[in-house]
Amino acid sequence: MSVIELTPVGAPQTVGAPVLQARDLTLIYQGDREAHLAVDRVSLDVAEGERLVLLGPSGCGKSTILKAVAGFLPPASGTISLRGKPVTGPGPDRIVVFQEFDQLLPWKTALGNVMFPLIRARKLARAEAQDRAEDALARVGLARARDQFPHELSGGMKQRVAIARALAMRPDVLLMDEPFAALDALTRTRLQADLLRVVEEVGATLIFVTHSIDEAVLIGTRLHLLSAHPGRTLATLDTNGVAQGTAAFTRMVREVHELLFPQAEAADV
Ligand code: ADP
């Protein structure tokens, strides 16, 4: 029996009211001489507390969707709304964590990096920002590294600071663009587990981009599968909290693979 419950394409379903909604999103990069269609009529619904994973082959438009949701790329057509209001640009209600280790301010300590946007964008008083930043660093296991500068931190620790900084802002939606892709396998496994624990503790809503099927099934409560370039919705499916290391997990990974790469399945026949 299949472990996957597919939702028909074009009819995203979520529990509760969506925090973020995208409808028929078409995203185009306008070059000097020609336009490049990156994403073709994709619709998303992300409910409160949900972890939606965008999954698809390299170049299918996952990062581009995240860019548009973050407000850095206006849709060529379609709409994006956050709590019912149109997204027209970047804002502190949507924070992105990137893959690159250089996303921290090199001249600020771990604590300073987490406090900085709290004071600037959330306009918190210094003492309040510090309390919140210390709490966020403790949650990601970095209480003792608070006074260290980025150049003194490992890649994994830098990603932890970036996650703490994002969570401390208490965004409506936390956007993560392959945040663990540049880490070694052991560190990646630990960060995945810690991320899951922390987002559950604080009830964060997540859109997470990856091209790893295993990571998608592990992190996501729901997966949104995209076709190869240009990105179109192939299917959305619930992971039903399937636990890593179980037969159900392995089965789901295999079924997702077959949905993403149906030609491989056909080739086996
Ligand atoms: P993914 O995140 O799934 O790997 P991207 O969203 O980065 O894919 O890219 C989607 C498509 O848009 C690809 O064909 C890529 O080459 C193209 N693209 C990405 N960024 C730009 C850009 N700044 N200008 C022009 N084309 C871009």
PDB file of C-alpha atoms and ligand atoms in Angstrom:
ATOM      1  CA  MET A   1       0.000   0.000   0.000  1.00  0.00           C
ATOM      2  CA  SER A   2       1.241   3.469  -0.822  1.00  0.00           C
ATOM      3  CA  VAL A   3       2.333   5.648   2.107  1.00  0.00           C
ATOM      4  CA  ILE A   4       1.732   8.748   0.020  1.00  0.00           C
ATOM      5  CA  GLU A   5      -1.539  10.598  -0.121  1.00  0.00           C
ATOM      6  CA  LEU A   6      -1.389  12.761  -3.187  1.00  0.00           C
ATOM      7  CA  THR A   7      -3.247  16.021  -3.441  1.00  0.00           C
ATOM      8  CA  PRO A   8      -4.437  16.845  -6.948  1.00  0.00           C
ATOM      9  CA  VAL A   9      -2.247  19.404  -8.692  1.00  0.00           C
ATOM     10  CA  GLY A  10      -3.705  22.914  -8.506  1.00  0.00           C
ATOM     11  CA  ALA A  11      -5.691  22.199  -5.370  1.00  0.00           C
ATOM     12  CA  PRO A  12      -3.327  22.722  -2.435  1.00  0.00           C
ATOM     13  CA  GLN A  13      -4.851  21.695   0.883  1.00  0.00           C
ATOM     14  CA  THR A  14      -3.786  22.742   4.338  1.00  0.00           C
ATOM     15  CA  VAL A  15      -5.069  22.464   7.862  1.00  0.00           C
ATOM     16  CA  GLY A  16      -6.134  25.800   9.329  1.00  0.00           C
ATOM     17  CA  ALA A  17      -5.954  29.186   7.655  1.00  0.00           C
ATOM     18  CA  PRO A  18      -2.905  29.610   5.426  1.00  0.00           C
ATOM     19  CA  VAL A  19      -0.198  31.949   6.685  1.00  0.00           C
ATOM     20  CA  LEU A  20       1.217  32.230   3.223  1.00  0.00           C
ATOM     21  CA  GLN A  21      -0.543  31.713  -0.055  1.00  0.00           C
ATOM     22  CA  ALA A  22       0.772  31.816  -3.614  1.00  0.00           C
ATOM     23  CA  ARG A  23      -1.558  31.533  -6.566  1.00  0.00           C
ATOM     24  CA  ASP A  24      -0.530  30.716 -10.142  1.00  0.00           C
ATOM     25  CA  LEU A  25       2.918  32.095  -9.563  1.00  0.00           C
ATOM     26  CA  THR A  26       4.900  32.640 -12.747  1.00  0.00           C
ATOM     27  CA  LEU A  27       8.455  33.877 -12.244  1.00  0.00           C
ATOM     28  CA  ILE A  28      10.613  35.226 -15.022  1.00  0.00           C
ATOM     29  CA  TYR A  29      14.170  36.576 -15.088  1.00  0.00           C
ATOM     30  CA  GLN A  30      14.277  39.436 -17.541  1.00  0.00           C
ATOM     31  CA  GLY A  31      17.624  39.437 -19.349  1.00  0.00           C
ATOM     32  CA  ASP A  32      18.939  42.121 -21.709  1.00  0.00           C
ATOM     33  CA  ARG A  33      17.886  40.206 -24.788  1.00  0.00           C
ATOM     34  CA  GLU A  34      15.458  37.562 -23.635  1.00  0.00           C
ATOM     35  CA  ALA A  35      13.251  36.494 -20.765  1.00  0.00           C
ATOM     36  CA  HIS A  36      13.945  33.297 -18.847  1.00  0.00           C
ATOM     37  CA  LEU A  37      10.894  31.436 -17.531  1.00  0.00           C
ATOM     38  CA  ALA A  38      11.943  29.915 -14.185  1.00  0.00           C
ATOM     39  CA  VAL A  39       8.627  28.971 -12.542  1.00  0.00           C
ATOM     40  CA  ASP A  40       5.365  28.275 -14.304  1.00  0.00           C
ATOM     41  CA  ARG A  41       2.001  28.746 -12.526  1.00  0.00           C
ATOM     42  CA  VAL A  42       2.833  27.277  -9.133  1.00  0.00           C
ATOM     43  CA  SER A  43       0.366  27.588  -6.242  1.00  0.00           C
ATOM     44  CA  LEU A  44       1.254  27.066  -2.577  1.00  0.00           C
ATOM     45  CA  ASP A  45      -0.587  27.182   0.725  1.00  0.00           C
ATOM     46  CA  VAL A  46       1.418  27.143   3.941  1.00  0.00           C
ATOM     47  CA  ALA A  47      -0.506  26.725   7.186  1.00  0.00           C
ATOM     48  CA  GLU A  48       0.523  27.854  10.668  1.00  0.00           C
ATOM     49  CA  GLY A  49       3.176  25.525  12.107  1.00  0.00           C
ATOM     50  CA  GLU A  50       3.584  23.651   8.845  1.00  0.00           C
ATOM     51  CA  ARG A  51       6.959  22.763   7.318  1.00  0.00           C
ATOM     52  CA  LEU A  52       6.546  22.910   3.566  1.00  0.00           C
ATOM     53  CA  VAL A  53       9.481  21.565   1.567  1.00  0.00           C
ATOM     54  CA  LEU A  54      10.046  22.591  -2.045  1.00  0.00           C
ATOM     55  CA  LEU A  55      11.735  19.649  -3.700  1.00  0.00           C
ATOM     56  CA  GLY A  56      12.927  19.205  -7.240  1.00  0.00           C
ATOM     57  CA  PRO A  57      16.012  18.864  -9.426  1.00  0.00           C
ATOM     58  CA  SER A  58      18.653  21.557  -9.614  1.00  0.00           C
ATOM     59  CA  GLY A  59      17.485  24.546 -11.662  1.00  0.00           C
ATOM     60  CA  CYS A  60      13.751  23.808 -11.285  1.00  0.00           C
ATOM     61  CA  GLY A  61      13.099  27.140  -9.584  1.00  0.00           C
ATOM     62  CA  LYS A  62      13.054  26.329  -5.867  1.00  0.00           C
ATOM     63  CA  SER A  63      15.294  29.242  -4.866  1.00  0.00           C
ATOM     64  CA  THR A  64      13.426  31.486  -7.267  1.00  0.00           C
ATOM     65  CA  ILE A  65      10.134  30.715  -5.503  1.00  0.00           C
ATOM     66  CA  LEU A  66      11.786  31.486  -2.169  1.00  0.00           C
ATOM     67  CA  LYS A  67      13.141  34.762  -3.572  1.00  0.00           C
ATOM     68  CA  ALA A  68       9.643  35.746  -4.667  1.00  0.00           C
ATOM     69  CA  VAL A  69       8.106  34.809  -1.309  1.00  0.00           C
ATOM     70  CA  ALA A  70      10.848  36.826   0.422  1.00  0.00           C
ATOM     71  CA  GLY A  71       9.844  39.780  -1.745  1.00  0.00           C
ATOM     72  CA  PHE A  72      13.078  40.071  -3.761  1.00  0.00           C
ATOM     73  CA  LEU A  73      11.539  39.086  -7.101  1.00  0.00           C
ATOM     74  CA  PRO A  74       8.129  40.400  -8.185  1.00  0.00           C
ATOM     75  CA  PRO A  75       5.931  37.777  -9.885  1.00  0.00           C
ATOM     76  CA  ALA A  76       5.466  38.098 -13.645  1.00  0.00           C
ATOM     77  CA  SER A  77       1.943  36.915 -12.935  1.00  0.00           C
ATOM     78  CA  GLY A  78       0.065  35.405 -10.032  1.00  0.00           C
ATOM     79  CA  THR A  79      -0.088  36.537  -6.431  1.00  0.00           C
ATOM     80  CA  ILE A  80       1.633  35.985  -3.102  1.00  0.00           C
ATOM     81  CA  SER A  81      -0.079  36.934   0.138  1.00  0.00           C
ATOM     82  CA  LEU A  82       0.923  36.761   3.767  1.00  0.00           C
ATOM     83  CA  ARG A  83      -1.938  36.561   6.234  1.00  0.00           C
ATOM     84  CA  GLY A  84      -4.206  37.779   3.455  1.00  0.00           C
ATOM     85  CA  LYS A  85      -2.091  40.831   2.523  1.00  0.00           C
ATOM     86  CA  PRO A  86      -0.226  40.994  -0.809  1.00  0.00           C
ATOM     87  CA  VAL A  87       3.555  40.624  -0.598  1.00  0.00           C
ATOM     88  CA  THR A  88       5.103  43.641  -2.303  1.00  0.00           C
ATOM     89  CA  GLY A  89       8.685  43.502  -1.009  1.00  0.00           C
ATOM     90  CA  PRO A  90      10.957  42.132   1.699  1.00  0.00           C
ATOM     91  CA  GLY A  91       9.917  42.411   5.342  1.00  0.00           C
ATOM     92  CA  PRO A  92      10.816  41.191   8.832  1.00  0.00           C
ATOM     93  CA  ASP A  93       7.805  38.860   8.695  1.00  0.00           C
ATOM     94  CA  ARG A  94       9.764  36.614   6.251  1.00  0.00           C
ATOM     95  CA  ILE A  95      13.388  35.831   7.079  1.00  0.00           C
ATOM     96  CA  VAL A  96      15.676  33.791   4.840  1.00  0.00           C
ATOM     97  CA  VAL A  97      18.467  31.471   5.963  1.00  0.00           C
ATOM     98  CA  PHE A  98      20.851  30.773   3.097  1.00  0.00           C
ATOM     99  CA  GLN A  99      23.324  28.010   2.365  1.00  0.00           C
ATOM    100  CA  GLU A 100      26.386  30.254   2.390  1.00  0.00           C
ATOM    101  CA  PHE A 101      28.502  30.592   5.517  1.00  0.00           C
ATOM    102  CA  ASP A 102      29.127  34.306   4.861  1.00  0.00           C
ATOM    103  CA  GLN A 103      25.620  35.483   5.734  1.00  0.00           C
ATOM    104  CA  LEU A 104      26.736  36.780   9.145  1.00  0.00           C
ATOM    105  CA  LEU A 105      28.224  40.204   9.782  1.00  0.00           C
ATOM    106  CA  PRO A 106      31.961  39.467  10.237  1.00  0.00           C
ATOM    107  CA  TRP A 107      32.543  42.398  12.598  1.00  0.00           C
ATOM    108  CA  LYS A 108      29.862  41.328  15.066  1.00  0.00           C
ATOM    109  CA  THR A 109      29.914  38.496  17.589  1.00  0.00           C
ATOM    110  CA  ALA A 110      27.352  35.668  17.464  1.00  0.00           C
ATOM    111  CA  LEU A 111      25.251  37.592  19.973  1.00  0.00           C
ATOM    112  CA  GLY A 112      25.703  40.844  18.056  1.00  0.00           C
ATOM    113  CA  ASN A 113      24.610  39.163  14.836  1.00  0.00           C
ATOM    114  CA  VAL A 114      21.406  37.877  16.427  1.00  0.00           C
ATOM    115  CA  MET A 115      20.671  41.187  18.168  1.00  0.00           C
ATOM    116  CA  PHE A 116      21.312  43.425  15.157  1.00  0.00           C
ATOM    117  CA  PRO A 117      18.070  42.878  13.178  1.00  0.00           C
ATOM    118  CA  LEU A 118      16.036  42.728  16.394  1.00  0.00           C
ATOM    119  CA  ILE A 119      17.070  46.281  17.183  1.00  0.00           C
ATOM    120  CA  ARG A 120      16.929  47.528  13.599  1.00  0.00           C
ATOM    121  CA  ALA A 121      13.870  45.835  12.140  1.00  0.00           C
ATOM    122  CA  ARG A 122      11.903  44.758  15.190  1.00  0.00           C
ATOM    123  CA  LYS A 123      12.871  47.978  16.998  1.00  0.00           C
ATOM    124  CA  LEU A 124      13.413  46.269  20.333  1.00  0.00           C
ATOM    125  CA  ALA A 125      15.235  48.024  23.164  1.00  0.00           C
ATOM    126  CA  ARG A 126      18.778  46.752  23.637  1.00  0.00           C
ATOM    127  CA  ALA A 127      18.075  44.792  26.833  1.00  0.00           C
ATOM    128  CA  GLU A 128      15.048  43.085  25.340  1.00  0.00           C
ATOM    129  CA  ALA A 129      16.942  42.278  22.134  1.00  0.00           C
ATOM    130  CA  GLN A 130      19.778  40.792  24.180  1.00  0.00           C
ATOM    131  CA  ASP A 131      17.417  38.575  26.202  1.00  0.00           C
ATOM    132  CA  ARG A 132      15.768  37.307  23.073  1.00  0.00           C
ATOM    133  CA  ALA A 133      19.074  36.771  21.268  1.00  0.00           C
ATOM    134  CA  GLU A 134      20.541  34.851  24.210  1.00  0.00           C
ATOM    135  CA  ASP A 135      17.451  32.647  24.341  1.00  0.00           C
ATOM    136  CA  ALA A 136      17.699  31.936  20.591  1.00  0.00           C
ATOM    137  CA  LEU A 137      21.414  31.105  20.799  1.00  0.00           C
ATOM    138  CA  ALA A 138      20.768  28.763  23.735  1.00  0.00           C
ATOM    139  CA  ARG A 139      18.049  26.974  21.768  1.00  0.00           C
ATOM    140  CA  VAL A 140      20.506  26.196  18.966  1.00  0.00           C
ATOM    141  CA  GLY A 141      23.177  25.079  21.458  1.00  0.00           C
ATOM    142  CA  LEU A 142      25.426  28.126  21.154  1.00  0.00           C
ATOM    143  CA  ALA A 143      25.055  29.784  24.573  1.00  0.00           C
ATOM    144  CA  ARG A 144      28.788  29.530  25.190  1.00  0.00           C
ATOM    145  CA  ALA A 145      29.778  30.849  21.756  1.00  0.00           C
ATOM    146  CA  ARG A 146      27.878  34.122  22.124  1.00  0.00           C
ATOM    147  CA  ASP A 147      31.008  36.302  22.223  1.00  0.00           C
ATOM    148  CA  GLN A 148      32.800  34.616  19.336  1.00  0.00           C
ATOM    149  CA  PHE A 149      33.152  36.223  15.912  1.00  0.00           C
ATOM    150  CA  PRO A 150      32.130  34.425  12.704  1.00  0.00           C
ATOM    151  CA  HIS A 151      35.757  33.697  11.739  1.00  0.00           C
ATOM    152  CA  GLU A 152      36.109  31.793  15.027  1.00  0.00           C
ATOM    153  CA  LEU A 153      33.099  29.558  14.286  1.00  0.00           C
ATOM    154  CA  SER A 154      32.813  26.352  12.235  1.00  0.00           C
ATOM    155  CA  GLY A 155      30.461  26.207   9.245  1.00  0.00           C
ATOM    156  CA  GLY A 156      27.865  24.374  11.318  1.00  0.00           C
ATOM    157  CA  MET A 157      28.083  26.932  14.113  1.00  0.00           C
ATOM    158  CA  LYS A 158      27.658  29.780  11.626  1.00  0.00           C
ATOM    159  CA  GLN A 159      24.503  28.114  10.305  1.00  0.00           C
ATOM    160  CA  ARG A 160      23.276  27.747  13.899  1.00  0.00           C
ATOM    161  CA  VAL A 161      23.790  31.491  14.434  1.00  0.00           C
ATOM    162  CA  ALA A 162      21.912  32.247  11.203  1.00  0.00           C
ATOM    163  CA  ILE A 163      19.037  30.022  12.375  1.00  0.00           C
ATOM    164  CA  ALA A 164      19.032  31.654  15.826  1.00  0.00           C
ATOM    165  CA  ARG A 165      19.005  35.105  14.221  1.00  0.00           C
ATOM    166  CA  ALA A 166      16.079  34.163  12.010  1.00  0.00           C
ATOM    167  CA  LEU A 167      14.050  32.518  14.795  1.00  0.00           C
ATOM    168  CA  ALA A 168      14.665  35.421  17.190  1.00  0.00           C
ATOM    169  CA  MET A 169      12.895  37.688  14.708  1.00  0.00           C
ATOM    170  CA  ARG A 170       9.784  35.516  15.126  1.00  0.00           C
ATOM    171  CA  PRO A 171       8.914  35.746  11.446  1.00  0.00           C
ATOM    172  CA  ASP A 172       5.516  34.624  10.183  1.00  0.00           C
ATOM    173  CA  VAL A 173       7.379  32.314   7.834  1.00  0.00           C
ATOM    174  CA  LEU A 174      10.977  31.170   8.072  1.00  0.00           C
ATOM    175  CA  LEU A 175      12.464  30.605   4.615  1.00  0.00           C
ATOM    176  CA  MET A 176      15.418  28.218   4.325  1.00  0.00           C
ATOM    177  CA  ASP A 177      17.340  27.795   1.084  1.00  0.00           C
ATOM    178  CA  GLU A 178      19.393  24.573   1.305  1.00  0.00           C
ATOM    179  CA  PRO A 179      20.777  25.708   4.674  1.00  0.00           C
ATOM    180  CA  PHE A 180      22.733  22.504   5.282  1.00  0.00           C
ATOM    181  CA  ALA A 181      23.943  21.757   1.749  1.00  0.00           C
ATOM    182  CA  ALA A 182      27.491  22.993   2.347  1.00  0.00           C
ATOM    183  CA  LEU A 183      27.991  21.036   5.581  1.00  0.00           C
ATOM    184  CA  ASP A 184      29.673  17.661   6.058  1.00  0.00           C
ATOM    185  CA  ALA A 185      27.268  14.727   6.470  1.00  0.00           C
ATOM    186  CA  LEU A 186      27.653  14.369  10.241  1.00  0.00           C
ATOM    187  CA  THR A 187      27.140  18.066  10.944  1.00  0.00           C
ATOM    188  CA  ARG A 188      24.193  18.136   8.546  1.00  0.00           C
ATOM    189  CA  THR A 189      22.501  15.273  10.399  1.00  0.00           C
ATOM    190  CA  ARG A 190      22.934  17.037  13.742  1.00  0.00           C
ATOM    191  CA  LEU A 191      21.659  20.348  12.413  1.00  0.00           C
ATOM    192  CA  GLN A 192      18.627  18.713  10.816  1.00  0.00           C
ATOM    193  CA  ALA A 193      17.683  17.130  14.151  1.00  0.00           C
ATOM    194  CA  ASP A 194      18.290  20.345  16.078  1.00  0.00           C
ATOM    195  CA  LEU A 195      16.312  22.412  13.567  1.00  0.00           C
ATOM    196  CA  LEU A 196      13.334  20.074  13.907  1.00  0.00           C
ATOM    197  CA  ARG A 197      13.490  20.288  17.692  1.00  0.00           C
ATOM    198  CA  VAL A 198      13.757  24.092  17.739  1.00  0.00           C
ATOM    199  CA  VAL A 199      11.026  24.809  15.179  1.00  0.00           C
ATOM    200  CA  GLU A 200       8.703  22.493  17.090  1.00  0.00           C
ATOM    201  CA  GLU A 201       9.571  24.194  20.389  1.00  0.00           C
ATOM    202  CA  VAL A 202       8.735  27.642  19.033  1.00  0.00           C
ATOM    203  CA  GLY A 203       5.987  26.553  16.610  1.00  0.00           C
ATOM    204  CA  ALA A 204       7.696  28.146  13.582  1.00  0.00           C
ATOM    205  CA  THR A 205       6.212  27.945  10.094  1.00  0.00           C
ATOM    206  CA  LEU A 206       8.769  26.907   7.508  1.00  0.00           C
ATOM    207  CA  ILE A 207       9.356  26.842   3.780  1.00  0.00           C
ATOM    208  CA  PHE A 208      12.462  24.743   3.218  1.00  0.00           C
ATOM    209  CA  VAL A 209      14.228  24.232  -0.101  1.00  0.00           C
ATOM    210  CA  THR A 210      16.291  21.148  -0.813  1.00  0.00           C
ATOM    211  CA  HIS A 211      17.199  18.829  -3.651  1.00  0.00           C
ATOM    212  CA  SER A 212      17.734  15.933  -1.239  1.00  0.00           C
ATOM    213  CA  ILE A 213      14.751  13.582  -1.046  1.00  0.00           C
ATOM    214  CA  ASP A 214      15.889  12.192   2.314  1.00  0.00           C
ATOM    215  CA  GLU A 215      16.190  15.666   3.776  1.00  0.00           C
ATOM    216  CA  ALA A 216      12.785  16.641   2.382  1.00  0.00           C
ATOM    217  CA  VAL A 217      11.009  13.650   3.948  1.00  0.00           C
ATOM    218  CA  LEU A 218      12.848  14.211   7.230  1.00  0.00           C
ATOM    219  CA  ILE A 219      12.169  17.945   7.540  1.00  0.00           C
ATOM    220  CA  GLY A 220       8.803  18.381   5.833  1.00  0.00           C
ATOM    221  CA  THR A 221       5.298  17.942   7.101  1.00  0.00           C
ATOM    222  CA  ARG A 222       4.355  18.453   3.470  1.00  0.00           C
ATOM    223  CA  LEU A 223       6.295  18.202   0.233  1.00  0.00           C
ATOM    224  CA  HIS A 224       5.744  20.218  -2.916  1.00  0.00           C
ATOM    225  CA  LEU A 225       7.372  18.426  -5.830  1.00  0.00           C
ATOM    226  CA  LEU A 226       8.489  20.457  -8.831  1.00  0.00           C
ATOM    227  CA  SER A 227       9.307  19.327 -12.352  1.00  0.00           C
ATOM    228  CA  ALA A 228      12.643  20.013 -13.988  1.00  0.00           C
ATOM    229  CA  HIS A 229      13.060  23.478 -15.479  1.00  0.00           C
ATOM    230  CA  PRO A 230      10.794  25.401 -15.797  1.00  0.00           C
ATOM    231  CA  GLY A 231       9.354  24.496 -12.403  1.00  0.00           C
ATOM    232  CA  ARG A 232       5.782  23.216 -12.494  1.00  0.00           C
ATOM    233  CA  THR A 233       3.921  21.452  -9.710  1.00  0.00           C
ATOM    234  CA  LEU A 234       4.125  17.685 -10.004  1.00  0.00           C
ATOM    235  CA  ALA A 235       2.395  16.799  -6.747  1.00  0.00           C
ATOM    236  CA  THR A 236       2.001  17.793  -3.122  1.00  0.00           C
ATOM    237  CA  LEU A 237       1.970  15.190  -0.404  1.00  0.00           C
ATOM    238  CA  ASP A 238       1.870  14.837   3.361  1.00  0.00           C
ATOM    239  CA  THR A 239       4.722  13.053   5.067  1.00  0.00           C
ATOM    240  CA  ASN A 240       2.435  12.032   7.953  1.00  0.00           C
ATOM    241  CA  GLY A 241       5.335  12.418  10.395  1.00  0.00           C
ATOM    242  CA  VAL A 242       7.078   9.336   9.011  1.00  0.00           C
ATOM    243  CA  ALA A 243      10.106   8.562  11.207  1.00  0.00           C
ATOM    244  CA  GLN A 244      13.631   8.291   9.846  1.00  0.00           C
ATOM    245  CA  GLY A 245      15.065   4.780   9.820  1.00  0.00           C
ATOM    246  CA  THR A 246      11.686   3.101   9.447  1.00  0.00           C
ATOM    247  CA  ALA A 247      10.497   1.035   6.478  1.00  0.00           C
ATOM    248  CA  ALA A 248       7.784   3.652   5.870  1.00  0.00           C
ATOM    249  CA  PHE A 249      10.465   6.352   5.549  1.00  0.00           C
ATOM    250  CA  THR A 250      12.419   4.322   3.007  1.00  0.00           C
ATOM    251  CA  ARG A 251       9.215   3.596   1.087  1.00  0.00           C
ATOM    252  CA  MET A 252       8.275   7.260   0.992  1.00  0.00           C
ATOM    253  CA  VAL A 253      11.752   8.267  -0.239  1.00  0.00           C
ATOM    254  CA  ARG A 254      11.448   5.705  -3.035  1.00  0.00           C
ATOM    255  CA  GLU A 255       7.955   6.823  -4.015  1.00  0.00           C
ATOM    256  CA  VAL A 256       9.000  10.484  -4.077  1.00  0.00           C
ATOM    257  CA  HIS A 257      11.933   9.526  -6.283  1.00  0.00           C
ATOM    258  CA  GLU A 258       9.562   7.794  -8.683  1.00  0.00           C
ATOM    259  CA  LEU A 259       7.293  10.842  -8.786  1.00  0.00           C
ATOM    260  CA  LEU A 260      10.231  13.133  -9.537  1.00  0.00           C
ATOM    261  CA  PHE A 261      11.885  10.850 -12.049  1.00  0.00           C
ATOM    262  CA  PRO A 262       9.123   8.770 -13.695  1.00  0.00           C
ATOM    263  CA  GLN A 263      11.380   7.939 -16.658  1.00  0.00           C
ATOM    264  CA  ALA A 264      13.663   5.977 -14.296  1.00  0.00           C
ATOM    265  CA  GLU A 265      10.641   3.963 -13.220  1.00  0.00           C
ATOM    266  CA  ALA A 266       9.649   3.355 -16.836  1.00  0.00           C
ATOM    267  CA  ALA A 267      13.207   2.317 -17.662  1.00  0.00           C
ATOM    268  CA  ASP A 268      12.983  -0.461 -15.060  1.00  0.00           C
ATOM    269  CA  VAL A 269       9.925  -1.968 -16.718  1.00  0.00           C
TER     270      VAL A 269
HETATM  271  P1  ADP B   1      16.915  25.732  -8.025  1.00  0.00           P
HETATM  272  O1  ADP B   1      16.882  26.528  -6.762  1.00  0.00           O
HETATM  273  O2  ADP B   1      15.744  24.798  -8.120  1.00  0.00           O
HETATM  274  O3  ADP B   1      18.202  25.011  -8.256  1.00  0.00           O
HETATM  275  P2  ADP B   1      16.851  28.336  -9.295  1.00  0.00           P
HETATM  276  O4  ADP B   1      15.624  28.922  -8.710  1.00  0.00           O
HETATM  277  O5  ADP B   1      18.155  28.769  -8.747  1.00  0.00           O
HETATM  278  O6  ADP B   1      16.744  26.730  -9.254  1.00  0.00           O
HETATM  279  O7  ADP B   1      16.872  28.617 -10.865  1.00  0.00           O
HETATM  280  C1  ADP B   1      15.738  28.405 -11.696  1.00  0.00           C
HETATM  281  C2  ADP B   1      16.088  28.790 -13.114  1.00  0.00           C
HETATM  282  O8  ADP B   1      16.295  30.197 -13.170  1.00  0.00           O
HETATM  283  C3  ADP B   1      17.367  28.137 -13.637  1.00  0.00           C
HETATM  284  O9  ADP B   1      17.191  27.867 -15.002  1.00  0.00           O
HETATM  285  C4  ADP B   1      18.429  29.203 -13.403  1.00  0.00           C
HETATM  286  O10 ADP B   1      19.457  29.082 -14.347  1.00  0.00           O
HETATM  287  C5  ADP B   1      17.636  30.471 -13.619  1.00  0.00           C
HETATM  288  N1  ADP B   1      18.132  31.615 -12.812  1.00  0.00           N
HETATM  289  C6  ADP B   1      18.349  31.620 -11.486  1.00  0.00           C
HETATM  290  N2  ADP B   1      18.768  32.836 -11.087  1.00  0.00           N
HETATM  291  C7  ADP B   1      18.827  33.610 -12.191  1.00  0.00           C
HETATM  292  C8  ADP B   1      19.178  34.966 -12.437  1.00  0.00           C
HETATM  293  N3  ADP B   1      19.553  35.797 -11.447  1.00  0.00           N
HETATM  294  N4  ADP B   1      19.110  35.421 -13.712  1.00  0.00           N
HETATM  295  C9  ADP B   1      18.712  34.616 -14.723  1.00  0.00           C
HETATM  296  N5  ADP B   1      18.351  33.326 -14.572  1.00  0.00           N
HETATM  297  C10 ADP B   1      18.407  32.823 -13.308  1.00  0.00           C
END
